[in-house]
mmCIF file of C-alpha atoms in Angstrom:
data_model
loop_
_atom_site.group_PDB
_atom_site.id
_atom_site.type_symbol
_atom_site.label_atom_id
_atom_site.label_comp_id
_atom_site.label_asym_id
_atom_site.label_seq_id
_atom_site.Cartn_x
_atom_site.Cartn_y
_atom_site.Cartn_z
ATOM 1 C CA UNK A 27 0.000 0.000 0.000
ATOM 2 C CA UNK A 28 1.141 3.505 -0.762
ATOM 3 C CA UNK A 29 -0.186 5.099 1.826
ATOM 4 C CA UNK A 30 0.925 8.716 0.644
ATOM 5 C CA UNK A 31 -1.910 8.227 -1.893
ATOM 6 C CA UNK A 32 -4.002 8.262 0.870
ATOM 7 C CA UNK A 33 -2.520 11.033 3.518
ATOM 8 C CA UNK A 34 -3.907 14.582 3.357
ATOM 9 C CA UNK A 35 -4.172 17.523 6.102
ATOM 10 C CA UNK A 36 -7.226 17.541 8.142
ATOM 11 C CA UNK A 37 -8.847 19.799 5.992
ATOM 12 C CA UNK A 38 -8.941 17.903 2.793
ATOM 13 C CA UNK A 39 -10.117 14.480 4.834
ATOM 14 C CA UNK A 40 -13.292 16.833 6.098
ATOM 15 C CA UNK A 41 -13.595 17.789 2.480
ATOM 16 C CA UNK A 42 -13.085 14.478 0.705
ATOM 17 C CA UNK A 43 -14.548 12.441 2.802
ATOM 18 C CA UNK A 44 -16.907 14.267 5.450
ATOM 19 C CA UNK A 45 -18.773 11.029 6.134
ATOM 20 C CA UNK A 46 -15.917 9.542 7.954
ATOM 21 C CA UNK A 47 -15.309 12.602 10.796
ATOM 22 C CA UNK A 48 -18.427 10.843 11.812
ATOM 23 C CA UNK A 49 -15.851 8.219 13.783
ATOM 24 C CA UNK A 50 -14.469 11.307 15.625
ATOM 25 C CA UNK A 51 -17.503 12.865 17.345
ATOM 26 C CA UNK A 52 -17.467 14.756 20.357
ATOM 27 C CA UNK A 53 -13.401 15.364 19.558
ATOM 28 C CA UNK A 54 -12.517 18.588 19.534
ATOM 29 C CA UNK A 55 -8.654 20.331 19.202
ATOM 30 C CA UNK A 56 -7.938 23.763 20.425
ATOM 31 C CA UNK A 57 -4.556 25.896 20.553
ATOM 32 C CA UNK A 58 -3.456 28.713 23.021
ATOM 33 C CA UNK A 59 -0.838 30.797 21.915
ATOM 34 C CA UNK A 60 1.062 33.168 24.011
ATOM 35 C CA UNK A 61 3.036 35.396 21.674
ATOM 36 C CA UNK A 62 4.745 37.044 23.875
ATOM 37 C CA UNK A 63 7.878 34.659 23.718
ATOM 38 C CA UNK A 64 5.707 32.372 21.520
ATOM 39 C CA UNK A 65 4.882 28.952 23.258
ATOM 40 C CA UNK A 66 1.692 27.631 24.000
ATOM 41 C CA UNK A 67 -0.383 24.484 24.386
ATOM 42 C CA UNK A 68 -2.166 22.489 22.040
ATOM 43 C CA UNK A 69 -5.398 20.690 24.133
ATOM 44 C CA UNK A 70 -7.617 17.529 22.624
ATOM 45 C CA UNK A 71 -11.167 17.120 24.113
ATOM 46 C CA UNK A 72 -12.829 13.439 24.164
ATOM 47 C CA UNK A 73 -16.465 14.644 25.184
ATOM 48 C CA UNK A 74 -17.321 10.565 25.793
ATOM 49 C CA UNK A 75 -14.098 9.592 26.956
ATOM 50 C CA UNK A 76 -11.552 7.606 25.075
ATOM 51 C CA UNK A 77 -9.056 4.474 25.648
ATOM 52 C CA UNK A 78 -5.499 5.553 25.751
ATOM 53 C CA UNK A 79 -2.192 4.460 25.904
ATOM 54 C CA UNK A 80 1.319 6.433 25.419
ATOM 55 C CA UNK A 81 4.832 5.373 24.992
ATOM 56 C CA UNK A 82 8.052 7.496 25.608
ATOM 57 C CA UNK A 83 11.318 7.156 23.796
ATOM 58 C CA UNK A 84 13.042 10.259 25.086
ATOM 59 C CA UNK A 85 15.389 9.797 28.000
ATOM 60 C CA UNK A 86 14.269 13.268 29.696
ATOM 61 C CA UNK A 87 10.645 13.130 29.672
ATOM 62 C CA UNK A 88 8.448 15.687 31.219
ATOM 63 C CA UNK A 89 4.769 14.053 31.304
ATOM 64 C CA UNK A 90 1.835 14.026 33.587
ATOM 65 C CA UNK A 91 -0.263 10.701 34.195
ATOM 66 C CA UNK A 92 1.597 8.244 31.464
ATOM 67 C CA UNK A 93 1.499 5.777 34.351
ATOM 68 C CA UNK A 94 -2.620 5.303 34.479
ATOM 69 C CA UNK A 95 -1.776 4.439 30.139
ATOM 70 C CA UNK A 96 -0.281 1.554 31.469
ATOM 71 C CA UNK A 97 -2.273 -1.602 29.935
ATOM 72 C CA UNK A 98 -2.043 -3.131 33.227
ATOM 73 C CA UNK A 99 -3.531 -0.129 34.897
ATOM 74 C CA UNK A 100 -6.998 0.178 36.069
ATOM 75 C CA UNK A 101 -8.446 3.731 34.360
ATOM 76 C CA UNK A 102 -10.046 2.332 30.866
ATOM 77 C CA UNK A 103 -10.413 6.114 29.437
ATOM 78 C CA UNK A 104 -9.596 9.885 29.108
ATOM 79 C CA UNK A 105 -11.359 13.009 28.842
ATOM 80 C CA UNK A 106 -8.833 15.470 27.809
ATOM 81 C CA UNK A 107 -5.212 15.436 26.415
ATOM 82 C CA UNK A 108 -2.653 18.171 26.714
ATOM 83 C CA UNK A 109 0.626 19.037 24.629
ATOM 84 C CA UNK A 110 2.190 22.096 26.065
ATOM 85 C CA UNK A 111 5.388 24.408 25.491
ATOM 86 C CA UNK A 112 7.051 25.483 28.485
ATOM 87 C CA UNK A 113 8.902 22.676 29.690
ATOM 88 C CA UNK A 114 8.172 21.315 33.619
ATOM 89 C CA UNK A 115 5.929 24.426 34.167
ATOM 90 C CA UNK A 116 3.790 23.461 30.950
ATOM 91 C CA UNK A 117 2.185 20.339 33.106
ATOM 92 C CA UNK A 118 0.347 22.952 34.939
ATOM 93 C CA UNK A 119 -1.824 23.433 31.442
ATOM 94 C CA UNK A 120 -3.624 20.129 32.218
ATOM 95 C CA UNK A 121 -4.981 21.743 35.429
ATOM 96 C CA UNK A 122 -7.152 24.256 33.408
ATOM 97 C CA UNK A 123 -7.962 21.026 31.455
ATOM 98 C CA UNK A 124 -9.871 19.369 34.347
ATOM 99 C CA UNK A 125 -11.363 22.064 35.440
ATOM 100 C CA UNK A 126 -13.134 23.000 32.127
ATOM 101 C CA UNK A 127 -13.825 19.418 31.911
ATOM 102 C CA UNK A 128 -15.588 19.510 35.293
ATOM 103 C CA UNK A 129 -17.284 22.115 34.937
ATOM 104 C CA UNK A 130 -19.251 20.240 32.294
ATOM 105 C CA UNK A 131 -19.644 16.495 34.010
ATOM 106 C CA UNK A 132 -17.093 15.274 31.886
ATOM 107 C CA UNK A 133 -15.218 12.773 33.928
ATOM 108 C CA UNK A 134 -14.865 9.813 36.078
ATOM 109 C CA UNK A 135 -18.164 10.395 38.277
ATOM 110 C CA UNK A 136 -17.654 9.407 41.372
ATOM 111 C CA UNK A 137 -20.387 10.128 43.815
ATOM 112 C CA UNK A 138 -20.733 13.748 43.777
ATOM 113 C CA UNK A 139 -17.887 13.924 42.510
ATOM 114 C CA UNK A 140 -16.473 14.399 39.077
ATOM 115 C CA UNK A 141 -12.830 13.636 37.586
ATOM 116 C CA UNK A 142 -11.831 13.923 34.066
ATOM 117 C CA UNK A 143 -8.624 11.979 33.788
ATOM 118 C CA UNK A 144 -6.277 14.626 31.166
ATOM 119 C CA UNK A 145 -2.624 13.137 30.297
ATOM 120 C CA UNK A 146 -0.289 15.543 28.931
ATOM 121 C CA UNK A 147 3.162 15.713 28.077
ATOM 122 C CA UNK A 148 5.375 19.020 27.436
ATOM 123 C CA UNK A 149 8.545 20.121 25.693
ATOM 124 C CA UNK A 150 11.306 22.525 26.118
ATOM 125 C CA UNK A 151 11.121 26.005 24.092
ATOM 126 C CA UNK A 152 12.304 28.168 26.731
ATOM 127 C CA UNK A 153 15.421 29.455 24.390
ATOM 128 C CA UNK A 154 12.936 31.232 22.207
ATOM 129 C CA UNK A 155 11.977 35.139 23.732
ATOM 130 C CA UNK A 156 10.574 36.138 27.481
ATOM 131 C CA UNK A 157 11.587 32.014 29.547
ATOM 132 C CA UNK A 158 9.084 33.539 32.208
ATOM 133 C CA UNK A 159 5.959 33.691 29.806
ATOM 134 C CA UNK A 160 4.639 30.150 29.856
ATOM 135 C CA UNK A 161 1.421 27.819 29.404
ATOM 136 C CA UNK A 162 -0.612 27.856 32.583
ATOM 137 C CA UNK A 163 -3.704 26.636 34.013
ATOM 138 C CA UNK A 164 -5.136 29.585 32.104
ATOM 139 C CA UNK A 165 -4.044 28.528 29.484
ATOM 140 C CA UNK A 166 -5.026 25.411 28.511
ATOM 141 C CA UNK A 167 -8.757 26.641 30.008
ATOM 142 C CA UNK A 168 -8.598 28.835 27.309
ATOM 143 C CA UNK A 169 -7.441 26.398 24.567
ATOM 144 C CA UNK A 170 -10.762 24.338 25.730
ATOM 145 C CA UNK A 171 -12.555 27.836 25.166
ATOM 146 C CA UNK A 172 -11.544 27.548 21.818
ATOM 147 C CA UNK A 173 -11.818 23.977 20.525
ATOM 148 C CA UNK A 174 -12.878 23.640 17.457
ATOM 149 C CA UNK A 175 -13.559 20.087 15.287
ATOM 150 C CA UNK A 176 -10.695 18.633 13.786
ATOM 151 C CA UNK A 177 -12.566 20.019 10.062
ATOM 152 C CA UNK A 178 -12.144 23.281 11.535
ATOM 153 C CA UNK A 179 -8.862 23.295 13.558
ATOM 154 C CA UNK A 180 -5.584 24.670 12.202
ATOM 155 C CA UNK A 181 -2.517 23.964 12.612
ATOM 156 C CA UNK A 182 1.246 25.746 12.125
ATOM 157 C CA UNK A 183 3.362 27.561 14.328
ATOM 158 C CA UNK A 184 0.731 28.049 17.572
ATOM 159 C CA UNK A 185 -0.614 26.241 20.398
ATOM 160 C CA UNK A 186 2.125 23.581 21.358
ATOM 161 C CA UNK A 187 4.363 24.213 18.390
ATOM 162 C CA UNK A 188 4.873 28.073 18.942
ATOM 163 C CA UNK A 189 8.036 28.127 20.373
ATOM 164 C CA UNK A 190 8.975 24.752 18.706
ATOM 165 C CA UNK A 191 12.346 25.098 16.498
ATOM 166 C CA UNK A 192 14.758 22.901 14.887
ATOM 167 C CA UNK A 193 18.569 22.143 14.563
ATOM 168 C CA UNK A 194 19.690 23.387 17.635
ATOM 169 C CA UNK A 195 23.368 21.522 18.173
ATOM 170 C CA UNK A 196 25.220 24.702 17.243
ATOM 171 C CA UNK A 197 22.589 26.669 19.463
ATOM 172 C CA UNK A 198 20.070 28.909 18.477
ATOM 173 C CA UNK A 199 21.581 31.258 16.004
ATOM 174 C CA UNK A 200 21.696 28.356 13.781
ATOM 175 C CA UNK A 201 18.237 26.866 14.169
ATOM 176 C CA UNK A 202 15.085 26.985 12.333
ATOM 177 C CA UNK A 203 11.321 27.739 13.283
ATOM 178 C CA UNK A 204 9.109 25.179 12.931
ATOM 179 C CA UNK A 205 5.395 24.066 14.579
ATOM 180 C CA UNK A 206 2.184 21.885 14.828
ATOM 181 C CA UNK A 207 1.466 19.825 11.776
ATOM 182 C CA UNK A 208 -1.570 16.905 11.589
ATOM 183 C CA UNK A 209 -2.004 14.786 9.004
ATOM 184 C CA UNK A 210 -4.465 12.320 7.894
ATOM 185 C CA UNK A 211 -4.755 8.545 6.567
ATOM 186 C CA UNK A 212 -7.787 7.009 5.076
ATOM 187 C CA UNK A 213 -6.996 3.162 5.106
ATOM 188 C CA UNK A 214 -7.496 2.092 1.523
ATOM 189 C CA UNK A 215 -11.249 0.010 1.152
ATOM 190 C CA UNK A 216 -12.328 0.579 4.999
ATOM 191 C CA UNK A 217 -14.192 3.639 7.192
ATOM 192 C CA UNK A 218 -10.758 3.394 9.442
ATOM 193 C CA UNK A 219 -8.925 7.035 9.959
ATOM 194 C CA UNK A 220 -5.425 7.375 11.534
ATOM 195 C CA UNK A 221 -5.132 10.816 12.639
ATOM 196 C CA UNK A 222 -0.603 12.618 13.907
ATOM 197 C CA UNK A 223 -1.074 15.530 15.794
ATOM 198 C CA UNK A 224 3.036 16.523 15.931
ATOM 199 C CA UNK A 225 4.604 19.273 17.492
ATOM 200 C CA UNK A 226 8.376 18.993 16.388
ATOM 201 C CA UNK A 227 10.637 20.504 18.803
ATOM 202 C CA UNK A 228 14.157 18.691 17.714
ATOM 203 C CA UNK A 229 17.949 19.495 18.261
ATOM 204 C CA UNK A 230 17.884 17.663 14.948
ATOM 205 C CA UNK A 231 17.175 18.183 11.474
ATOM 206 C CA UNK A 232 13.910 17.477 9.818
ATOM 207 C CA UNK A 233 14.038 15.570 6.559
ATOM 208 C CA UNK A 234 11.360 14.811 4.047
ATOM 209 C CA UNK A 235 10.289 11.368 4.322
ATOM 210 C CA UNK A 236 12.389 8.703 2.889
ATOM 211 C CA UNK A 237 14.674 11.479 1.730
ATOM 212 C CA UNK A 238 17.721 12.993 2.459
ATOM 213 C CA UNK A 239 16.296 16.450 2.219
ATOM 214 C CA UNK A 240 16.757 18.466 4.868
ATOM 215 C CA UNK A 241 13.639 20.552 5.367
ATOM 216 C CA UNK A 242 14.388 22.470 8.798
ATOM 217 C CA UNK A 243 17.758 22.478 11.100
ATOM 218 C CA UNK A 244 20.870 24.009 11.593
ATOM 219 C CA UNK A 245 21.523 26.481 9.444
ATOM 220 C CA UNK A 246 25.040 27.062 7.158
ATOM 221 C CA UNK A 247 26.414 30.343 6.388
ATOM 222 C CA UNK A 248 24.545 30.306 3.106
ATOM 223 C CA UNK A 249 20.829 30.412 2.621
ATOM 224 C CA UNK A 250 19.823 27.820 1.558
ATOM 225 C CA UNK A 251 21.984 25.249 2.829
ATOM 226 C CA UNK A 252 22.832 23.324 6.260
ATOM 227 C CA UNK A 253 25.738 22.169 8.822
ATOM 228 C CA UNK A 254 23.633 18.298 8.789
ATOM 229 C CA UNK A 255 23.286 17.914 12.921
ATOM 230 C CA UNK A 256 23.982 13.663 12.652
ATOM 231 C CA UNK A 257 26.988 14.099 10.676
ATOM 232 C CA UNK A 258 28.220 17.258 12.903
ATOM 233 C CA UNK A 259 28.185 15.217 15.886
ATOM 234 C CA UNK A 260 29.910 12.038 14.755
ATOM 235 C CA UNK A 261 32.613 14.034 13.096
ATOM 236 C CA UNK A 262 32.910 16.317 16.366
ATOM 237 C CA UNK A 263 32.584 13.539 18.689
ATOM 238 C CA UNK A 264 34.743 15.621 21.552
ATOM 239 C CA UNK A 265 33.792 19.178 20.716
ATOM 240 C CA UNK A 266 31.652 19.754 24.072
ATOM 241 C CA UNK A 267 28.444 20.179 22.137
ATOM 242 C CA UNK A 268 26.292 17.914 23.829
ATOM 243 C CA UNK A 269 25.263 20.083 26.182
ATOM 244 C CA UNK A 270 22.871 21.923 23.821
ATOM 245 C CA UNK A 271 20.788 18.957 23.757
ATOM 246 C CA UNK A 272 18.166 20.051 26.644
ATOM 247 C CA UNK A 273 16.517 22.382 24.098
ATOM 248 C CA UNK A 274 14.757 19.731 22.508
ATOM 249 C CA UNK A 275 11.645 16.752 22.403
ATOM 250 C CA UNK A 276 8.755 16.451 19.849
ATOM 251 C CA UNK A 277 5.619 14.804 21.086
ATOM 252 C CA UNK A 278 2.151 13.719 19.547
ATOM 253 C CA UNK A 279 -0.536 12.050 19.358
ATOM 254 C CA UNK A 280 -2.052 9.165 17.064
ATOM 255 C CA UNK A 281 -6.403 9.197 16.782
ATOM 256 C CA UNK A 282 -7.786 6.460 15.162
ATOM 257 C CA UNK A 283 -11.625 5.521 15.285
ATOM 258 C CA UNK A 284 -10.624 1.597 15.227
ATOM 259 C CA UNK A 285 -11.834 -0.362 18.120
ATOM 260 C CA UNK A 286 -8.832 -0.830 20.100
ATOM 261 C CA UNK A 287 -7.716 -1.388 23.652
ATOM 262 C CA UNK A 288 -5.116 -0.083 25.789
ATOM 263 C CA UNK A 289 -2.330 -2.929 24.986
ATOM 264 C CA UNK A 290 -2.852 -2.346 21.164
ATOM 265 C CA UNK A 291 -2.955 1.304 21.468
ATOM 266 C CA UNK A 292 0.449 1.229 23.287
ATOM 267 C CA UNK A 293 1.505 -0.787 20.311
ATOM 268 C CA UNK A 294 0.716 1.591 17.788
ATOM 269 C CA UNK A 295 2.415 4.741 19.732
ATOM 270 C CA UNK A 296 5.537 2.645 20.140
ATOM 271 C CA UNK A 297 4.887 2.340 16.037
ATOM 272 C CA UNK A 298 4.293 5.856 15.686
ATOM 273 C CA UNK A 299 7.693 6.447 16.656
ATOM 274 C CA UNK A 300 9.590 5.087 13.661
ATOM 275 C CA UNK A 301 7.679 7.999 11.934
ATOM 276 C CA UNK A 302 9.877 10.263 13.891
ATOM 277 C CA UNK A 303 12.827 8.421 13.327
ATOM 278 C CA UNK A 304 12.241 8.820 9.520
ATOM 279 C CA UNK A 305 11.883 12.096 9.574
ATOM 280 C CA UNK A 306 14.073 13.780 12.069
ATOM 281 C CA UNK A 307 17.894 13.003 13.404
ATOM 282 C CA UNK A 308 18.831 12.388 15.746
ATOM 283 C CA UNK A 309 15.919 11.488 17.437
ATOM 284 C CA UNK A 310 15.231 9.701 21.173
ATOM 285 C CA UNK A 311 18.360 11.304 22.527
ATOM 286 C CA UNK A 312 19.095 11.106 26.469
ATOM 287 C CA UNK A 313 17.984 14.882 27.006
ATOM 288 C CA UNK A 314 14.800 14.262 24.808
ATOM 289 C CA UNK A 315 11.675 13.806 26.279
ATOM 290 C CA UNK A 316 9.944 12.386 23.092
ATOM 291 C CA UNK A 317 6.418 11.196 23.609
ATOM 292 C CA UNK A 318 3.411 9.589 21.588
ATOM 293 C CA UNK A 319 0.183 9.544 22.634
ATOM 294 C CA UNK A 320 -2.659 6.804 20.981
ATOM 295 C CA UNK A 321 -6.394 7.214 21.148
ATOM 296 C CA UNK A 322 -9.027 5.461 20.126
ATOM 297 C CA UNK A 323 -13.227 6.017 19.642
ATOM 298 C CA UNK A 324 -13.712 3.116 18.605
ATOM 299 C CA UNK A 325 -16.551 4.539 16.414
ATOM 300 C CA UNK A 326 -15.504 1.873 13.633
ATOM 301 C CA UNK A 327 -16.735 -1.383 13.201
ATOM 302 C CA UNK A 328 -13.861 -2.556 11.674
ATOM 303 C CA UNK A 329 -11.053 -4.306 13.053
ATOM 304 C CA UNK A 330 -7.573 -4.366 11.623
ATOM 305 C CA UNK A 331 -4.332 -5.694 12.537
ATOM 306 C CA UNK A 332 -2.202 -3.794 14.929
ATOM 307 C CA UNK A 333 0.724 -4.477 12.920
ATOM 308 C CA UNK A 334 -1.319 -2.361 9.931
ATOM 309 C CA UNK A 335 -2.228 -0.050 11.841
ATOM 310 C CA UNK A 336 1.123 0.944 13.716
ATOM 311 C CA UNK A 337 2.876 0.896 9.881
ATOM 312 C CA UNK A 338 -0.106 3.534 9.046
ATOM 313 C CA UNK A 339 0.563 5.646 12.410
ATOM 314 C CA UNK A 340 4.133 5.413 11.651
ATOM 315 C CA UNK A 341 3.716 7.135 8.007
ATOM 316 C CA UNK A 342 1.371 9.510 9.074
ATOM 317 C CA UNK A 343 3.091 10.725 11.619
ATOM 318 C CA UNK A 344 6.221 11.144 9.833
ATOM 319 C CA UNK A 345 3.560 13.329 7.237
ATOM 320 C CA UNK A 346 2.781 15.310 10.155
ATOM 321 C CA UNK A 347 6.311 16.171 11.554
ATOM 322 C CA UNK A 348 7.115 17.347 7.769
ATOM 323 C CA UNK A 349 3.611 19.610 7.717
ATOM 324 C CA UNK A 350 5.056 20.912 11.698
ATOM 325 C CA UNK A 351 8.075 22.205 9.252
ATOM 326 C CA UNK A 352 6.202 23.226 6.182
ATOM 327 C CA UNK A 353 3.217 25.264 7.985
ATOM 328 C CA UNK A 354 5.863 26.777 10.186
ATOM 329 C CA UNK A 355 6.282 30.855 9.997
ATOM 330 C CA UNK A 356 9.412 32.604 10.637
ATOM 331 C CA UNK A 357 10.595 34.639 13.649
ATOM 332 C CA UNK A 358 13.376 37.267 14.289
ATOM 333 C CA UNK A 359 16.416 35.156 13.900
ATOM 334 C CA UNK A 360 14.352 31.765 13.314
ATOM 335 C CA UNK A 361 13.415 31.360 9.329
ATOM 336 C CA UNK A 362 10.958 28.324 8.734
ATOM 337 C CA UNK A 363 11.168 26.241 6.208
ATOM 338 C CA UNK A 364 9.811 29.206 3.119
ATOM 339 C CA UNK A 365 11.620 31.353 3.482
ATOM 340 C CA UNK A 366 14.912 29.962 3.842
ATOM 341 C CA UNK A 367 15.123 27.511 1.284
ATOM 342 C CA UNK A 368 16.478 29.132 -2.327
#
């Protein structure tokens, strides 16, 4: 299967094939941006709860109830979702989560008592402007404020991918801007949708997939051209510049509306991160805290092996780290993608 016949932005799926957003109801995606430094958080919305799992690769993680994913653990579903700029202080986004959510009755109820169970996972972007402006409680309230379907929602340089950048071995008057990208797969003869949400924050490069082009990293002299991060480091072993690597990690998410559970769901993240590995290097370094998240509605009546489905999460994901490059606009000092290629 070529499944690049078959991957398209959310936009185009909604367009092409409404009938099938059908498996996605009561999902909603919604960005904060703070553009004062820029970060932000990016915030998903399961109105009638989903079953989740997550898997890390990144040695440095900074996430917020991964453990409950667990297949062996007891919670069977989510409410809410949160990828967030700002590093450590970013996990305080999901706060503003829960408390939109329970404001509503969306959670666990428990007695009285409501809990909406909201996962989240952050990464670092506090090189780019003002460190002390980042996502807070407030913030991802007000990314819930402004959810939108995933026909309507956008995606780019905002919400989680605002401060995001690229190529940052030689530090940051080298690297590149890039973003949020989400992508789309239709699985060829079947209602089944695999949905990457990526926001691509990497002291990497970021290639095309299957290529060798570069699309966003560490910038040469030239315009145009690049100092290629993987090679840098091999040939510099001993240089000392491994201590840039904290400004880093991409995470995501992977939506499907197969009927899966939490075991098979783990299995597709842990799929979903060869996407990454196609498209950006080095990826899953010690100082990364690189995270996939997998969600499922289970709106579709049709079941499919998890092998097929992680190789489909894999290539849409890498679609959607490219897109986090491509959609990406430029800041003082960081070009994206347009505007420095010749």
């Amino acid at each position: 299967m070529n499944t690049h016949e078959y991957m398209m932005p959310l936009a185009a799926l909604a367009a092409e094939h409404p009938a099938l957003l059908a498996g996605f109801d009561g999902v909603a995606i919604g960005h904060d941006t703070d553009t004062r430094r820029p970060t932000g958080c990016t915030v998903f919305l399961f109105k009638h709860g989903v079953c989740a799992s997550a898997d890390v690769r990144g040695g440095a993680p900074g996430t917020r109830e991964i453990a409950l994913l667990e297949p062996v653990n007891t919670v069977s579903s989510i409410h809410g979702l949160v990828l967030s700029g700002g590093s450590a202080y970013g996990l305080d986004t999901a706060g503003g989560v829960m408390r939109w959510l329970a404001e509503r009755r969306i959670g666990f109820q428990l007695g009285h008592r409501v809990i909406p169970i909201v996962p989240a996972a952050v990464l670092y972007d506090l090189e780019v402007g003002e460190a002390e402006a980042y996502p807070d409680a407030q913030s991802g309230y007000r990314a819930c404020q402004r959810a939108a379907t995933l026909a309507e929602v956008q995606d780019g340089s905002m919400g989680a991918g605002a401060g995001a950048t690229a190529g940052k071995l030689f530090g940051m008057d080298r690297a590149m801007r890039s973003g949020i990208g989400m992508m789309a797969c239709v699985v060829p003869g079947t209602d089944v949708v695999v949905i990457a949400v990526v926001a691509a924050n990497p002291v990497g490069d970021i290639y095309a997939a299957q290529s060798p082009e570069i699309l966003a990293g560490a910038r040469a002299d030239e315009r145009g051209r690049f100092l290629h991060t993987t090679r840098s480091m091999i040939e510099a072993a001993e240089s000392g510049m491994q201590h840039l690597f904290a400004s880093n990690t991409t995470i995501g998410a992977i939506l499907t509306n197969a009927p899966l559970d939490k075991a098979q769901l783990q299995k597709v993240a842990q799929m979903g991160h060869d996407g990454l590995a196609r498209t950006i290097n080095p990826i899953h370094t010690p100082l990364d805290g690189d995270t996939l998240f997998a969600v499922s509605t289970a709106r579709s009546q049709t079941s499919l092996s998890v092998g097929l489905l992680g190789t489909v999460a894999a290539e849409t994901v890498a679609a959607a780290t490219v897109r986090a490059a491509m959609q990406a606009d430029s800041l003082p000092g960081l070009p994206c993608h347009r505007d420095w290629r010749v």
